[in-house]
Amino acid sequence: MDLRDLLNNQPAAAGDGQEAAKPSPLSSLKIDLDFYSESIKEISSEMIAEGYTLYPIFVAHQHDVTIGEVILDRSELNTKWTINASSLEEFVDKGVIQSDRKAYFEKNFKKAEDFMCLFVVVPEGANFVFYPFK
């Protein structure tokens, strides 16, 4: 899934009998990801080079989550989103990704040199998104 897919999945605009569309909180995520891009790419490269994982996953959230380690804290950086660093292995260990789906995830994982793999957590749920590095 692409971040634009999530951004475009908003309620209908006012005037057609529905409530006016509120700006998606994911709009602020795109701004933060562009700001964080260089740091995330560096951490991703280090995770791979040090043999920690071949599949780095970055958890984007605005509240407490119990997966990964905080690497970019919104309160310290005056941004809207906090980013945690994690891995496919941790997601499998914690049951977020079922072990029988691990191979499928690996097959569909985009090149870590070009894309950050995000697990975006919002009140409505969570989803994986690949976002290109700047």
GROMACS .gro file of C-alpha atoms in nm:
model
  134
    1MET     CA    1   0.000   0.000   0.000
    2ASP     CA    2   0.114   0.352  -0.072
    3LEU     CA    3   0.073   0.647   0.166
    4ARG     CA    4  -0.136   0.823  -0.101
    5ASP     CA    5  -0.386   0.535  -0.084
    6LEU     CA    6  -0.439   0.606   0.284
    7LEU     CA    7  -0.457   0.982   0.232
    8ASN     CA    8  -0.720   0.946  -0.041
    9ASN     CA    9  -0.939   0.718   0.170
   10GLN     CA   10  -1.132   1.002   0.334
   11PRO     CA   11  -1.501   1.071   0.393
   12ALA     CA   12  -1.704   1.241   0.122
   13ALA     CA   13  -1.700   1.621   0.103
   14ALA     CA   14  -1.982   1.837   0.237
   15GLY     CA   15  -2.269   1.905   0.006
   16ASP     CA   16  -2.360   1.545  -0.073
   17GLY     CA   17  -2.544   1.476   0.251
   18GLN     CA   18  -2.232   1.369   0.439
   19GLU     CA   19  -2.012   1.544   0.693
   20ALA     CA   20  -1.733   1.762   0.563
   21ALA     CA   21  -1.405   1.578   0.525
   22LYS     CA   22  -1.160   1.652   0.801
   23PRO     CA   23  -0.795   1.674   0.706
   24SER     CA   24  -0.642   1.332   0.745
   25PRO     CA   25  -0.387   1.301   1.026
   26LEU     CA   26  -0.183   1.116   0.765
   27SER     CA   27  -0.119   1.446   0.586
   28SER     CA   28   0.106   1.540   0.877
   29LEU     CA   29   0.275   1.198   0.852
   30LYS     CA   30   0.393   1.274   0.499
   31ILE     CA   31   0.546   1.601   0.619
   32ASP     CA   32   0.720   1.427   0.909
   33LEU     CA   33   0.845   1.140   0.690
   34ASP     CA   34   1.003   1.384   0.447
   35PHE     CA   35   1.172   1.552   0.745
   36TYR     CA   36   1.280   1.217   0.899
   37SER     CA   37   1.378   1.049   0.571
   38GLU     CA   38   1.756   1.082   0.596
   39SER     CA   39   1.763   0.961   0.959
   40ILE     CA   40   1.537   0.664   0.888
   41LYS     CA   41   1.745   0.565   0.585
   42GLU     CA   42   2.064   0.576   0.791
   43ILE     CA   43   1.913   0.365   1.070
   44SER     CA   44   1.770   0.120   0.817
   45SER     CA   45   2.113   0.078   0.656
   46GLU     CA   46   2.277   0.027   0.996
   47MET     CA   47   2.021  -0.237   1.096
   48ILE     CA   48   2.097  -0.432   0.778
   49ALA     CA   49   2.476  -0.380   0.786
   50GLU     CA   50   2.500  -0.492   1.150
   51GLY     CA   51   2.303  -0.808   1.076
   52TYR     CA   52   2.010  -0.712   1.297
   53THR     CA   53   1.759  -0.770   1.016
   54LEU     CA   54   1.719  -0.768   0.639
   55TYR     CA   55   1.367  -0.632   0.689
   56PRO     CA   56   1.362  -0.311   0.896
   57ILE     CA   57   1.016  -0.187   0.986
   58PHE     CA   58   0.946   0.160   1.123
   59VAL     CA   59   0.638   0.210   1.338
   60ALA     CA   60   0.476   0.553   1.292
   61HIS     CA   61   0.243   0.647   1.578
   62GLN     CA   62   0.100   0.935   1.779
   63HIS     CA   63   0.042   0.744   2.102
   64ASP     CA   64   0.213   0.466   2.298
   65VAL     CA   65   0.295   0.142   2.120
   66THR     CA   66   0.479  -0.160   2.257
   67ILE     CA   67   0.674  -0.264   1.951
   68GLY     CA   68   1.013  -0.139   1.846
   69GLU     CA   69   1.239   0.120   2.000
   70VAL     CA   70   1.177   0.495   1.977
   71ILE     CA   71   1.426   0.655   1.739
   72LEU     CA   72   1.250   0.983   1.654
   73ASP     CA   73   1.032   1.128   1.930
   74ARG     CA   74   0.771   1.383   1.825
   75SER     CA   75   0.786   1.566   2.161
   76GLU     CA   76   1.164   1.614   2.130
   77LEU     CA   77   1.156   1.709   1.761
   78ASN     CA   78   0.841   1.924   1.766
   79THR     CA   79   0.672   1.705   1.503
   80LYS     CA   80   0.339   1.519   1.496
   81TRP     CA   81   0.458   1.156   1.466
   82THR     CA   82   0.696   0.936   1.665
   83ILE     CA   83   0.893   0.666   1.483
   84ASN     CA   84   1.004   0.337   1.638
   85ALA     CA   85   1.257   0.104   1.477
   86SER     CA   86   1.164  -0.263   1.461
   87SER     CA   87   1.208  -0.564   1.236
   88LEU     CA   88   1.016  -0.839   1.064
   89GLU     CA   89   1.152  -1.079   1.325
   90GLU     CA   90   1.005  -0.875   1.612
   91PHE     CA   91   0.670  -0.847   1.431
   92VAL     CA   92   0.662  -1.226   1.395
   93ASP     CA   93   0.775  -1.281   1.758
   94LYS     CA   94   0.499  -1.049   1.885
   95GLY     CA   95   0.236  -1.205   1.659
   96VAL     CA   96   0.167  -0.892   1.455
   97ILE     CA   97   0.267  -1.091   1.147
   98GLN     CA   98   0.174  -1.457   1.162
   99SER     CA   99   0.470  -1.689   1.105
  100ASP     CA  100   0.297  -1.852   0.807
  101ARG     CA  101   0.279  -1.506   0.641
  102LYS     CA  102   0.650  -1.426   0.691
  103ALA     CA  103   0.757  -1.556   0.348
  104TYR     CA  104   0.480  -1.355   0.178
  105PHE     CA  105   0.596  -1.042   0.362
  106GLU     CA  106   0.959  -1.102   0.261
  107LYS     CA  107   0.859  -1.154  -0.104
  108ASN     CA  108   0.664  -0.827  -0.111
  109PHE     CA  109   0.916  -0.620   0.086
  110LYS     CA  110   1.044  -0.331  -0.125
  111LYS     CA  111   1.418  -0.256  -0.149
  112ALA     CA  112   1.529  -0.109   0.185
  113GLU     CA  113   1.776   0.118   0.001
  114ASP     CA  114   1.488   0.292  -0.176
  115PHE     CA  115   1.186   0.260   0.055
  116MET     CA  116   1.110   0.274   0.424
  117CYS     CA  117   0.867   0.008   0.541
  118LEU     CA  118   0.620   0.172   0.779
  119PHE     CA  119   0.365   0.024   1.009
  120VAL     CA  120   0.131   0.320   1.049
  121VAL     CA  121  -0.079   0.307   1.366
  122VAL     CA  122  -0.389   0.528   1.388
  123PRO     CA  123  -0.695   0.500   1.615
  124GLU     CA  124  -0.889   0.325   1.336
  125GLY     CA  125  -0.625   0.053   1.298
  126ALA     CA  126  -0.284  -0.004   1.145
  127ASN     CA  127  -0.141  -0.085   0.804
  128PHE     CA  128   0.189  -0.138   0.626
  129VAL     CA  129   0.302   0.131   0.384
  130PHE     CA  130   0.619   0.162   0.175
  131TYR     CA  131   0.732   0.522   0.141
  132PRO     CA  132   1.024   0.628  -0.080
  133PHE     CA  133   1.329   0.788   0.074
  134LYS     CA  134   1.391   1.147  -0.036
   0.00000   0.00000   0.00000
